Amino acid sequence: MDKAEVHVKLGPFRKEIKKNYDLYLLLVPGFLFFLIFSYIPMGGLIIAFKDYNIFKGIFASDWVGLDHFKEMLDIPAFWQMIRNTLTLNVLSLVIGFPAPIILALMLNEVRAKYFKKISQSLLYLPHFMSWIVLGGIVYNLLSPENGVVNEIMRQIGLPEIYFMVDKVWWIVAYTFSGVWAAAGWGTIIYLAAMTAIDPHLYEAAVIDGAGRFRKIWNITLPGIMSTIVVLLILNIGHMVSIGIEQPLALTNPVVTDVSEVISTYIYSVGIKQGEFGLTTAVGMVQSVINLILVLGANYTAKRLGNEGIW
């Protein structure tokens, strides 16, 4: 390939950078963040195939091949962790995914600006709070001695419930506390998507005699459908992943059978016991399954005529 041909091919790209250099500069911090904290650490996946010794380092540690993966399948609680992770994530998806959509639709119909702003602030607040704080709030609300929920139940003649030590009720508390914490952030995204809908569509619908629910069904929901599909695909891609904060904040020894998930196992065995190779293998399998789920969900969305994430 001669220099002229290289110049022709690189010319448009250079012009694009020169024209929008300020936008590309804004990409640099995000690019460096993901490069340093997401892509470079992927080299550590080699630990899954080694008997890692912190004194020898990654490259000097002995190779063990697939031994850690075999050991992983022999862990007595492995399939229980998978079951717990899937159970909590499926419930969070089924109950939690529609919640911000419904909230966004409701807020979009509110015309009182001050009420709308106050409601949005209250909805967003839990997202910016630590799960240690949120977990303390949940425990206090559901406490059998002086919790608000049990106090109301006693006032209406119902027996008190030990929510956080009953396995079924713990799952319910986990699911709805997760919805409470995340719904506000999702609402922001959907409200932003709704601003891109042409207002003239609503005006035409009013002229045609469409009511509020008809406008939501025929204009608003189709207008944000691409956003809904993208977020659904991303949520499905985390089906076997759970952040460690919420399970650790809400768990207790009585409900370990339903609260022990992959992330808490990696923390307790990998960090506390130093089984770095085994937990790296578990994390690697977790990531591969998530990747397969994302690819499958994206393919299905495109086959159904919707937009995917690529």
PDB file of C-alpha atoms in Angstrom:
ATOM      1  CA  MET A   1       0.000   0.000   0.000  1.00  0.00           C
ATOM      2  CA  ASP A   2       1.619   3.320  -1.055  1.00  0.00           C
ATOM      3  CA  LYS A   3       1.651   6.549   0.928  1.00  0.00           C
ATOM      4  CA  ALA A   4      -1.013   8.197  -1.224  1.00  0.00           C
ATOM      5  CA  GLU A   5      -3.465   5.386  -0.515  1.00  0.00           C
ATOM      6  CA  VAL A   6      -2.747   5.559   3.212  1.00  0.00           C
ATOM      7  CA  HIS A   7      -3.284   9.323   3.123  1.00  0.00           C
ATOM      8  CA  VAL A   8      -6.629   8.893   1.340  1.00  0.00           C
ATOM      9  CA  LYS A   9      -7.842   6.344   3.885  1.00  0.00           C
ATOM     10  CA  LEU A  10      -6.688   8.243   6.965  1.00  0.00           C
ATOM     11  CA  GLY A  11      -7.737  11.659   5.680  1.00  0.00           C
ATOM     12  CA  PRO A  12     -11.450  11.523   6.606  1.00  0.00           C
ATOM     13  CA  PHE A  13     -10.616  10.158  10.062  1.00  0.00           C
ATOM     14  CA  ARG A  14      -8.135  12.962  10.723  1.00  0.00           C
ATOM     15  CA  LYS A  15     -10.650  15.525   9.510  1.00  0.00           C
ATOM     16  CA  GLU A  16     -13.272  14.060  11.825  1.00  0.00           C
ATOM     17  CA  ILE A  17     -10.930  14.300  14.826  1.00  0.00           C
ATOM     18  CA  LYS A  18      -9.907  17.848  13.902  1.00  0.00           C
ATOM     19  CA  LYS A  19     -13.526  18.902  13.477  1.00  0.00           C
ATOM     20  CA  ASN A  20     -14.786  17.366  16.728  1.00  0.00           C
ATOM     21  CA  TYR A  21     -11.589  17.293  18.781  1.00  0.00           C
ATOM     22  CA  ASP A  22     -13.396  18.619  21.870  1.00  0.00           C
ATOM     23  CA  LEU A  23     -15.840  15.695  21.798  1.00  0.00           C
ATOM     24  CA  TYR A  24     -13.015  13.191  21.423  1.00  0.00           C
ATOM     25  CA  LEU A  25     -11.209  14.805  24.361  1.00  0.00           C
ATOM     26  CA  LEU A  26     -14.302  14.135  26.467  1.00  0.00           C
ATOM     27  CA  LEU A  27     -13.942  10.446  25.582  1.00  0.00           C
ATOM     28  CA  VAL A  28     -10.388  10.243  26.922  1.00  0.00           C
ATOM     29  CA  PRO A  29     -11.194  10.006  30.687  1.00  0.00           C
ATOM     30  CA  GLY A  30     -13.820   7.316  30.112  1.00  0.00           C
ATOM     31  CA  PHE A  31     -11.542   5.433  27.734  1.00  0.00           C
ATOM     32  CA  LEU A  32      -8.664   5.503  30.231  1.00  0.00           C
ATOM     33  CA  PHE A  33     -10.968   4.431  33.068  1.00  0.00           C
ATOM     34  CA  PHE A  34     -12.174   1.321  31.248  1.00  0.00           C
ATOM     35  CA  LEU A  35      -8.700   0.585  29.903  1.00  0.00           C
ATOM     36  CA  ILE A  36      -7.074   0.701  33.346  1.00  0.00           C
ATOM     37  CA  PHE A  37      -9.813  -0.840  35.467  1.00  0.00           C
ATOM     38  CA  SER A  38     -11.582  -3.187  33.016  1.00  0.00           C
ATOM     39  CA  TYR A  39      -9.352  -4.295  30.146  1.00  0.00           C
ATOM     40  CA  ILE A  40      -5.848  -4.417  31.635  1.00  0.00           C
ATOM     41  CA  PRO A  41      -7.025  -6.487  34.662  1.00  0.00           C
ATOM     42  CA  MET A  42      -8.328  -9.124  32.215  1.00  0.00           C
ATOM     43  CA  GLY A  43      -4.741 -10.359  32.074  1.00  0.00           C
ATOM     44  CA  GLY A  44      -5.307 -11.628  35.606  1.00  0.00           C
ATOM     45  CA  LEU A  45      -7.679 -14.296  34.271  1.00  0.00           C
ATOM     46  CA  ILE A  46      -4.589 -16.447  33.828  1.00  0.00           C
ATOM     47  CA  ILE A  47      -4.762 -17.006  37.604  1.00  0.00           C
ATOM     48  CA  ALA A  48      -7.684 -19.364  36.943  1.00  0.00           C
ATOM     49  CA  PHE A  49      -5.230 -21.778  35.309  1.00  0.00           C
ATOM     50  CA  LYS A  50      -2.476 -21.469  37.925  1.00  0.00           C
ATOM     51  CA  ASP A  51      -1.804 -22.365  41.534  1.00  0.00           C
ATOM     52  CA  TYR A  52      -1.382 -18.713  42.334  1.00  0.00           C
ATOM     53  CA  ASN A  53       1.149 -17.782  44.981  1.00  0.00           C
ATOM     54  CA  ILE A  54       1.324 -14.126  45.973  1.00  0.00           C
ATOM     55  CA  PHE A  55       5.051 -14.426  46.667  1.00  0.00           C
ATOM     56  CA  LYS A  56       5.857 -15.981  43.277  1.00  0.00           C
ATOM     57  CA  GLY A  57       3.572 -13.701  41.314  1.00  0.00           C
ATOM     58  CA  ILE A  58       1.232 -14.547  38.453  1.00  0.00           C
ATOM     59  CA  PHE A  59       3.768 -15.646  35.856  1.00  0.00           C
ATOM     60  CA  ALA A  60       6.025 -17.651  38.195  1.00  0.00           C
ATOM     61  CA  SER A  61       3.171 -19.605  39.796  1.00  0.00           C
ATOM     62  CA  ASP A  62       2.704 -23.237  38.758  1.00  0.00           C
ATOM     63  CA  TRP A  63       0.274 -24.189  35.990  1.00  0.00           C
ATOM     64  CA  VAL A  64      -2.638 -26.406  37.067  1.00  0.00           C
ATOM     65  CA  GLY A  65      -4.668 -26.345  33.847  1.00  0.00           C
ATOM     66  CA  LEU A  66      -8.379 -26.898  34.422  1.00  0.00           C
ATOM     67  CA  ASP A  67      -8.026 -28.157  37.996  1.00  0.00           C
ATOM     68  CA  HIS A  68      -9.732 -25.102  39.481  1.00  0.00           C
ATOM     69  CA  PHE A  69     -12.711 -25.531  37.154  1.00  0.00           C
ATOM     70  CA  LYS A  70     -13.046 -29.182  38.175  1.00  0.00           C
ATOM     71  CA  GLU A  71     -12.801 -28.173  41.821  1.00  0.00           C
ATOM     72  CA  MET A  72     -15.458 -25.535  41.235  1.00  0.00           C
ATOM     73  CA  LEU A  73     -17.943 -28.139  40.001  1.00  0.00           C
ATOM     74  CA  ASP A  74     -17.222 -30.276  43.071  1.00  0.00           C
ATOM     75  CA  ILE A  75     -18.007 -27.477  45.526  1.00  0.00           C
ATOM     76  CA  PRO A  76     -21.055 -28.681  47.514  1.00  0.00           C
ATOM     77  CA  ALA A  77     -22.659 -25.230  47.531  1.00  0.00           C
ATOM     78  CA  PHE A  78     -21.808 -24.321  43.912  1.00  0.00           C
ATOM     79  CA  TRP A  79     -25.181 -25.146  42.369  1.00  0.00           C
ATOM     80  CA  GLN A  80     -26.940 -23.615  45.356  1.00  0.00           C
ATOM     81  CA  MET A  81     -25.073 -20.352  44.702  1.00  0.00           C
ATOM     82  CA  ILE A  82     -26.120 -20.480  41.045  1.00  0.00           C
ATOM     83  CA  ARG A  83     -29.728 -21.120  42.065  1.00  0.00           C
ATOM     84  CA  ASN A  84     -29.733 -18.278  44.600  1.00  0.00           C
ATOM     85  CA  THR A  85     -28.135 -15.859  42.146  1.00  0.00           C
ATOM     86  CA  LEU A  86     -30.623 -16.710  39.396  1.00  0.00           C
ATOM     87  CA  THR A  87     -33.601 -16.602  41.770  1.00  0.00           C
ATOM     88  CA  LEU A  88     -32.755 -13.156  43.109  1.00  0.00           C
ATOM     89  CA  ASN A  89     -31.902 -11.777  39.673  1.00  0.00           C
ATOM     90  CA  VAL A  90     -35.018 -13.161  37.970  1.00  0.00           C
ATOM     91  CA  LEU A  91     -37.250 -11.703  40.688  1.00  0.00           C
ATOM     92  CA  SER A  92     -35.409  -8.383  40.489  1.00  0.00           C
ATOM     93  CA  LEU A  93     -35.841  -8.356  36.702  1.00  0.00           C
ATOM     94  CA  VAL A  94     -39.528  -9.308  36.706  1.00  0.00           C
ATOM     95  CA  ILE A  95     -40.487  -6.877  39.476  1.00  0.00           C
ATOM     96  CA  GLY A  96     -37.757  -4.260  39.242  1.00  0.00           C
ATOM     97  CA  PHE A  97     -37.455  -3.744  35.493  1.00  0.00           C
ATOM     98  CA  PRO A  98     -41.031  -2.452  34.891  1.00  0.00           C
ATOM     99  CA  ALA A  99     -40.910  -0.208  37.990  1.00  0.00           C
ATOM    100  CA  PRO A 100     -38.862   2.696  36.521  1.00  0.00           C
ATOM    101  CA  ILE A 101     -40.900   2.534  33.303  1.00  0.00           C
ATOM    102  CA  ILE A 102     -44.144   2.919  35.252  1.00  0.00           C
ATOM    103  CA  LEU A 103     -42.681   5.681  37.421  1.00  0.00           C
ATOM    104  CA  ALA A 104     -41.383   7.550  34.376  1.00  0.00           C
ATOM    105  CA  LEU A 105     -44.779   7.312  32.660  1.00  0.00           C
ATOM    106  CA  MET A 106     -46.487   8.635  35.784  1.00  0.00           C
ATOM    107  CA  LEU A 107     -44.034  11.510  36.263  1.00  0.00           C
ATOM    108  CA  ASN A 108     -44.261  12.397  32.586  1.00  0.00           C
ATOM    109  CA  GLU A 109     -47.987  13.003  33.042  1.00  0.00           C
ATOM    110  CA  VAL A 110     -47.527  15.253  36.086  1.00  0.00           C
ATOM    111  CA  ARG A 111     -48.017  18.920  35.248  1.00  0.00           C
ATOM    112  CA  ALA A 112     -47.295  20.430  38.691  1.00  0.00           C
ATOM    113  CA  LYS A 113     -43.588  21.263  38.354  1.00  0.00           C
ATOM    114  CA  TYR A 114     -42.787  21.544  42.072  1.00  0.00           C
ATOM    115  CA  PHE A 115     -44.474  18.247  42.896  1.00  0.00           C
ATOM    116  CA  LYS A 116     -42.664  16.622  39.975  1.00  0.00           C
ATOM    117  CA  LYS A 117     -39.262  17.913  41.111  1.00  0.00           C
ATOM    118  CA  ILE A 118     -39.808  16.827  44.717  1.00  0.00           C
ATOM    119  CA  SER A 119     -40.975  13.382  43.588  1.00  0.00           C
ATOM    120  CA  GLN A 120     -37.964  12.963  41.325  1.00  0.00           C
ATOM    121  CA  SER A 121     -35.561  13.959  44.097  1.00  0.00           C
ATOM    122  CA  LEU A 122     -37.100  11.480  46.538  1.00  0.00           C
ATOM    123  CA  LEU A 123     -36.959   8.718  43.926  1.00  0.00           C
ATOM    124  CA  TYR A 124     -33.326   9.386  42.996  1.00  0.00           C
ATOM    125  CA  LEU A 125     -32.044   9.704  46.568  1.00  0.00           C
ATOM    126  CA  PRO A 126     -31.670   5.962  47.406  1.00  0.00           C
ATOM    127  CA  HIS A 127     -29.455   5.418  44.358  1.00  0.00           C
ATOM    128  CA  PHE A 128     -26.795   7.708  45.824  1.00  0.00           C
ATOM    129  CA  MET A 129     -26.847   6.113  49.275  1.00  0.00           C
ATOM    130  CA  SER A 130     -24.541   3.329  50.425  1.00  0.00           C
ATOM    131  CA  TRP A 131     -26.062  -0.125  50.800  1.00  0.00           C
ATOM    132  CA  ILE A 132     -24.831  -0.118  54.393  1.00  0.00           C
ATOM    133  CA  VAL A 133     -27.170   2.811  55.039  1.00  0.00           C
ATOM    134  CA  LEU A 134     -29.999   1.304  52.990  1.00  0.00           C
ATOM    135  CA  GLY A 135     -29.540  -2.056  54.711  1.00  0.00           C
ATOM    136  CA  GLY A 136     -29.810  -0.382  58.113  1.00  0.00           C
ATOM    137  CA  ILE A 137     -33.012   1.354  57.015  1.00  0.00           C
ATOM    138  CA  VAL A 138     -34.489  -1.946  55.791  1.00  0.00           C
ATOM    139  CA  TYR A 139     -33.611  -3.735  59.044  1.00  0.00           C
ATOM    140  CA  ASN A 140     -35.132  -0.922  61.110  1.00  0.00           C
ATOM    141  CA  LEU A 141     -38.315  -0.823  59.040  1.00  0.00           C
ATOM    142  CA  LEU A 142     -38.791  -4.591  59.266  1.00  0.00           C
ATOM    143  CA  SER A 143     -37.632  -5.087  62.859  1.00  0.00           C
ATOM    144  CA  PRO A 144     -40.070  -7.305  64.827  1.00  0.00           C
ATOM    145  CA  GLU A 145     -39.623  -5.214  67.998  1.00  0.00           C
ATOM    146  CA  ASN A 146     -39.983  -1.598  66.884  1.00  0.00           C
ATOM    147  CA  GLY A 147     -40.134  -1.701  63.086  1.00  0.00           C
ATOM    148  CA  VAL A 148     -42.786   0.395  61.375  1.00  0.00           C
ATOM    149  CA  VAL A 149     -44.131  -2.495  59.285  1.00  0.00           C
ATOM    150  CA  ASN A 150     -44.628  -4.852  62.235  1.00  0.00           C
ATOM    151  CA  GLU A 151     -46.060  -2.032  64.355  1.00  0.00           C
ATOM    152  CA  ILE A 152     -48.726  -1.392  61.709  1.00  0.00           C
ATOM    153  CA  MET A 153     -49.457  -5.122  61.544  1.00  0.00           C
ATOM    154  CA  ARG A 154     -49.914  -5.286  65.316  1.00  0.00           C
ATOM    155  CA  GLN A 155     -52.259  -2.288  65.226  1.00  0.00           C
ATOM    156  CA  ILE A 156     -54.572  -4.040  62.752  1.00  0.00           C
ATOM    157  CA  GLY A 157     -54.471  -7.326  64.654  1.00  0.00           C
ATOM    158  CA  LEU A 158     -52.009  -9.284  62.520  1.00  0.00           C
ATOM    159  CA  PRO A 159     -49.139 -11.302  64.003  1.00  0.00           C
ATOM    160  CA  GLU A 160     -45.633  -9.909  63.698  1.00  0.00           C
ATOM    161  CA  ILE A 161     -43.334 -11.369  61.058  1.00  0.00           C
ATOM    162  CA  TYR A 162     -39.588 -11.885  61.425  1.00  0.00           C
ATOM    163  CA  PHE A 163     -38.863 -10.729  57.884  1.00  0.00           C
ATOM    164  CA  MET A 164     -35.074 -10.869  57.927  1.00  0.00           C
ATOM    165  CA  VAL A 165     -34.756 -14.365  59.424  1.00  0.00           C
ATOM    166  CA  ASP A 166     -37.516 -16.041  57.418  1.00  0.00           C
ATOM    167  CA  LYS A 167     -36.049 -17.264  54.119  1.00  0.00           C
ATOM    168  CA  VAL A 168     -39.086 -16.500  51.959  1.00  0.00           C
ATOM    169  CA  TRP A 169     -39.666 -13.076  53.484  1.00  0.00           C
ATOM    170  CA  TRP A 170     -35.934 -12.307  53.223  1.00  0.00           C
ATOM    171  CA  ILE A 171     -36.120 -12.857  49.451  1.00  0.00           C
ATOM    172  CA  VAL A 172     -39.149 -10.545  49.302  1.00  0.00           C
ATOM    173  CA  ALA A 173     -37.322  -7.886  51.336  1.00  0.00           C
ATOM    174  CA  TYR A 174     -34.210  -8.240  49.176  1.00  0.00           C
ATOM    175  CA  THR A 175     -36.184  -7.874  45.944  1.00  0.00           C
ATOM    176  CA  PHE A 176     -38.236  -4.847  46.928  1.00  0.00           C
ATOM    177  CA  SER A 177     -35.326  -3.067  48.611  1.00  0.00           C
ATOM    178  CA  GLY A 178     -33.399  -3.477  45.355  1.00  0.00           C
ATOM    179  CA  VAL A 179     -36.320  -2.019  43.411  1.00  0.00           C
ATOM    180  CA  TRP A 180     -36.485   0.889  45.855  1.00  0.00           C
ATOM    181  CA  ALA A 181     -32.775   1.606  45.437  1.00  0.00           C
ATOM    182  CA  ALA A 182     -32.597   1.309  41.641  1.00  0.00           C
ATOM    183  CA  ALA A 183     -35.956   2.519  40.334  1.00  0.00           C
ATOM    184  CA  GLY A 184     -35.121   6.216  40.594  1.00  0.00           C
ATOM    185  CA  TRP A 185     -32.008   5.947  38.445  1.00  0.00           C
ATOM    186  CA  GLY A 186     -33.864   4.006  35.753  1.00  0.00           C
ATOM    187  CA  THR A 187     -36.597   6.630  35.838  1.00  0.00           C
ATOM    188  CA  ILE A 188     -34.053   9.299  34.852  1.00  0.00           C
ATOM    189  CA  ILE A 189     -33.092   7.326  31.756  1.00  0.00           C
ATOM    190  CA  TYR A 190     -36.681   6.801  30.611  1.00  0.00           C
ATOM    191  CA  LEU A 191     -37.666  10.416  31.263  1.00  0.00           C
ATOM    192  CA  ALA A 192     -34.692  11.513  29.170  1.00  0.00           C
ATOM    193  CA  ALA A 193     -35.822   9.181  26.375  1.00  0.00           C
ATOM    194  CA  MET A 194     -39.332  10.640  26.524  1.00  0.00           C
ATOM    195  CA  THR A 195     -38.012  14.142  25.842  1.00  0.00           C
ATOM    196  CA  ALA A 196     -36.976  12.950  22.372  1.00  0.00           C
ATOM    197  CA  ILE A 197     -40.585  12.150  21.404  1.00  0.00           C
ATOM    198  CA  ASP A 198     -42.074  14.715  19.003  1.00  0.00           C
ATOM    199  CA  PRO A 199     -44.684  16.813  20.914  1.00  0.00           C
ATOM    200  CA  HIS A 200     -46.690  17.184  17.709  1.00  0.00           C
ATOM    201  CA  LEU A 201     -47.607  13.499  17.970  1.00  0.00           C
ATOM    202  CA  TYR A 202     -49.440  14.181  21.233  1.00  0.00           C
ATOM    203  CA  GLU A 203     -51.175  17.212  19.735  1.00  0.00           C
ATOM    204  CA  ALA A 204     -52.360  15.135  16.774  1.00  0.00           C
ATOM    205  CA  ALA A 205     -53.563  12.417  19.151  1.00  0.00           C
ATOM    206  CA  VAL A 206     -55.622  14.947  21.131  1.00  0.00           C
ATOM    207  CA  ILE A 207     -57.237  16.178  17.916  1.00  0.00           C
ATOM    208  CA  ASP A 208     -58.103  12.569  17.061  1.00  0.00           C
ATOM    209  CA  GLY A 209     -59.773  12.197  20.447  1.00  0.00           C
ATOM    210  CA  ALA A 210     -57.167   9.973  22.118  1.00  0.00           C
ATOM    211  CA  GLY A 211     -57.239   9.847  25.899  1.00  0.00           C
ATOM    212  CA  ARG A 212     -54.266   9.833  28.268  1.00  0.00           C
ATOM    213  CA  PHE A 213     -53.840   6.053  28.368  1.00  0.00           C
ATOM    214  CA  ARG A 214     -54.217   5.776  24.602  1.00  0.00           C
ATOM    215  CA  LYS A 215     -51.435   8.350  24.126  1.00  0.00           C
ATOM    216  CA  ILE A 216     -49.191   6.446  26.523  1.00  0.00           C
ATOM    217  CA  TRP A 217     -49.836   3.140  24.765  1.00  0.00           C
ATOM    218  CA  ASN A 218     -49.563   4.371  21.166  1.00  0.00           C
ATOM    219  CA  ILE A 219     -47.011   7.196  21.443  1.00  0.00           C
ATOM    220  CA  THR A 220     -44.952   7.180  24.640  1.00  0.00           C
ATOM    221  CA  LEU A 221     -44.219   3.463  24.938  1.00  0.00           C
ATOM    222  CA  PRO A 222     -43.283   3.018  21.244  1.00  0.00           C
ATOM    223  CA  GLY A 223     -41.154   6.166  21.528  1.00  0.00           C
ATOM    224  CA  ILE A 224     -39.028   4.712  24.326  1.00  0.00           C
ATOM    225  CA  MET A 225     -39.127   1.102  23.126  1.00  0.00           C
ATOM    226  CA  SER A 226     -35.536   1.155  21.868  1.00  0.00           C
ATOM    227  CA  THR A 227     -34.361   2.339  25.306  1.00  0.00           C
ATOM    228  CA  ILE A 228     -36.435  -0.362  27.006  1.00  0.00           C
ATOM    229  CA  VAL A 229     -34.936  -3.068  24.778  1.00  0.00           C
ATOM    230  CA  VAL A 230     -31.344  -1.902  25.324  1.00  0.00           C
ATOM    231  CA  LEU A 231     -31.746  -1.770  29.107  1.00  0.00           C
ATOM    232  CA  LEU A 232     -33.486  -5.155  29.099  1.00  0.00           C
ATOM    233  CA  ILE A 233     -30.571  -6.695  27.190  1.00  0.00           C
ATOM    234  CA  LEU A 234     -28.080  -5.183  29.643  1.00  0.00           C
ATOM    235  CA  ASN A 235     -30.103  -6.477  32.595  1.00  0.00           C
ATOM    236  CA  ILE A 236     -30.236  -9.965  31.115  1.00  0.00           C
ATOM    237  CA  GLY A 237     -26.463  -9.772  30.704  1.00  0.00           C
ATOM    238  CA  HIS A 238     -26.129  -9.558  34.496  1.00  0.00           C
ATOM    239  CA  MET A 239     -28.412 -12.493  35.214  1.00  0.00           C
ATOM    240  CA  VAL A 240     -25.690 -14.506  36.975  1.00  0.00           C
ATOM    241  CA  SER A 241     -24.025 -11.471  38.550  1.00  0.00           C
ATOM    242  CA  ILE A 242     -25.006  -9.691  41.731  1.00  0.00           C
ATOM    243  CA  GLY A 243     -23.122  -6.832  43.299  1.00  0.00           C
ATOM    244  CA  ILE A 244     -21.687  -7.763  46.658  1.00  0.00           C
ATOM    245  CA  GLU A 245     -23.009  -4.720  48.541  1.00  0.00           C
ATOM    246  CA  GLN A 246     -26.707  -5.593  48.813  1.00  0.00           C
ATOM    247  CA  PRO A 247     -26.308  -9.282  49.792  1.00  0.00           C
ATOM    248  CA  LEU A 248     -23.674  -8.411  52.420  1.00  0.00           C
ATOM    249  CA  ALA A 249     -25.782  -5.574  53.826  1.00  0.00           C
ATOM    250  CA  LEU A 250     -28.929  -7.681  54.168  1.00  0.00           C
ATOM    251  CA  THR A 251     -27.672 -11.194  54.872  1.00  0.00           C
ATOM    252  CA  ASN A 252     -27.375 -12.944  58.229  1.00  0.00           C
ATOM    253  CA  PRO A 253     -26.378 -16.495  59.254  1.00  0.00           C
ATOM    254  CA  VAL A 254     -30.001 -17.682  59.457  1.00  0.00           C
ATOM    255  CA  VAL A 255     -30.751 -17.086  55.753  1.00  0.00           C
ATOM    256  CA  THR A 256     -27.403 -18.141  54.261  1.00  0.00           C
ATOM    257  CA  ASP A 257     -29.136 -20.911  52.286  1.00  0.00           C
ATOM    258  CA  VAL A 258     -30.879 -18.288  50.137  1.00  0.00           C
ATOM    259  CA  SER A 259     -28.513 -15.319  50.475  1.00  0.00           C
ATOM    260  CA  GLU A 260     -25.203 -16.962  49.522  1.00  0.00           C
ATOM    261  CA  VAL A 261     -24.578 -15.870  45.926  1.00  0.00           C
ATOM    262  CA  ILE A 262     -21.565 -16.025  43.626  1.00  0.00           C
ATOM    263  CA  SER A 263     -20.213 -12.600  44.604  1.00  0.00           C
ATOM    264  CA  THR A 264     -20.359 -13.299  48.351  1.00  0.00           C
ATOM    265  CA  TYR A 265     -18.689 -16.688  47.811  1.00  0.00           C
ATOM    266  CA  ILE A 266     -15.877 -15.057  45.833  1.00  0.00           C
ATOM    267  CA  TYR A 267     -15.434 -12.534  48.632  1.00  0.00           C
ATOM    268  CA  SER A 268     -15.420 -15.044  51.489  1.00  0.00           C
ATOM    269  CA  VAL A 269     -13.280 -17.700  49.774  1.00  0.00           C
ATOM    270  CA  GLY A 270     -11.102 -15.560  47.527  1.00  0.00           C
ATOM    271  CA  ILE A 271     -10.386 -12.574  49.760  1.00  0.00           C
ATOM    272  CA  LYS A 272     -10.700 -14.073  53.238  1.00  0.00           C
ATOM    273  CA  GLN A 273      -9.249 -17.538  52.560  1.00  0.00           C
ATOM    274  CA  GLY A 274      -6.828 -16.635  49.768  1.00  0.00           C
ATOM    275  CA  GLU A 275      -8.209 -19.115  47.190  1.00  0.00           C
ATOM    276  CA  PHE A 276      -7.472 -16.748  44.320  1.00  0.00           C
ATOM    277  CA  GLY A 277      -7.231 -19.367  41.577  1.00  0.00           C
ATOM    278  CA  LEU A 278     -10.535 -21.045  42.430  1.00  0.00           C
ATOM    279  CA  THR A 279     -12.508 -17.820  42.751  1.00  0.00           C
ATOM    280  CA  THR A 280     -10.969 -16.456  39.542  1.00  0.00           C
ATOM    281  CA  ALA A 281     -12.234 -19.584  37.775  1.00  0.00           C
ATOM    282  CA  VAL A 282     -15.707 -19.016  39.254  1.00  0.00           C
ATOM    283  CA  GLY A 283     -15.657 -15.380  38.145  1.00  0.00           C
ATOM    284  CA  MET A 284     -14.472 -16.356  34.671  1.00  0.00           C
ATOM    285  CA  VAL A 285     -17.339 -18.832  34.213  1.00  0.00           C
ATOM    286  CA  GLN A 286     -19.724 -16.172  35.489  1.00  0.00           C
ATOM    287  CA  SER A 287     -18.461 -13.670  32.911  1.00  0.00           C
ATOM    288  CA  VAL A 288     -18.679 -16.179  30.047  1.00  0.00           C
ATOM    289  CA  ILE A 289     -22.300 -17.001  30.928  1.00  0.00           C
ATOM    290  CA  ASN A 290     -23.139 -13.289  31.083  1.00  0.00           C
ATOM    291  CA  LEU A 291     -21.551 -12.751  27.666  1.00  0.00           C
ATOM    292  CA  ILE A 292     -23.581 -15.606  26.172  1.00  0.00           C
ATOM    293  CA  LEU A 293     -26.781 -14.173  27.674  1.00  0.00           C
ATOM    294  CA  VAL A 294     -26.055 -10.707  26.252  1.00  0.00           C
ATOM    295  CA  LEU A 295     -25.338 -12.118  22.794  1.00  0.00           C
ATOM    296  CA  GLY A 296     -28.479 -14.259  22.904  1.00  0.00           C
ATOM    297  CA  ALA A 297     -30.694 -11.411  24.111  1.00  0.00           C
ATOM    298  CA  ASN A 298     -29.269  -9.023  21.525  1.00  0.00           C
ATOM    299  CA  TYR A 299     -29.785 -11.565  18.725  1.00  0.00           C
ATOM    300  CA  THR A 300     -33.363 -12.250  19.854  1.00  0.00           C
ATOM    301  CA  ALA A 301     -34.163  -8.522  20.018  1.00  0.00           C
ATOM    302  CA  LYS A 302     -32.935  -7.997  16.466  1.00  0.00           C
ATOM    303  CA  ARG A 303     -34.842 -11.032  15.202  1.00  0.00           C
ATOM    304  CA  LEU A 304     -38.012  -9.528  16.684  1.00  0.00           C
ATOM    305  CA  GLY A 305     -37.409  -6.283  14.802  1.00  0.00           C
ATOM    306  CA  ASN A 306     -36.096  -4.200  17.683  1.00  0.00           C
ATOM    307  CA  GLU A 307     -32.805  -2.366  17.989  1.00  0.00           C
ATOM    308  CA  GLY A 308     -29.975  -4.132  19.790  1.00  0.00           C
ATOM    309  CA  ILE A 309     -26.969  -2.750  21.625  1.00  0.00           C
ATOM    310  CA  TRP A 310     -24.839  -3.132  18.468  1.00  0.00           C
TER     311      TRP A 310
END
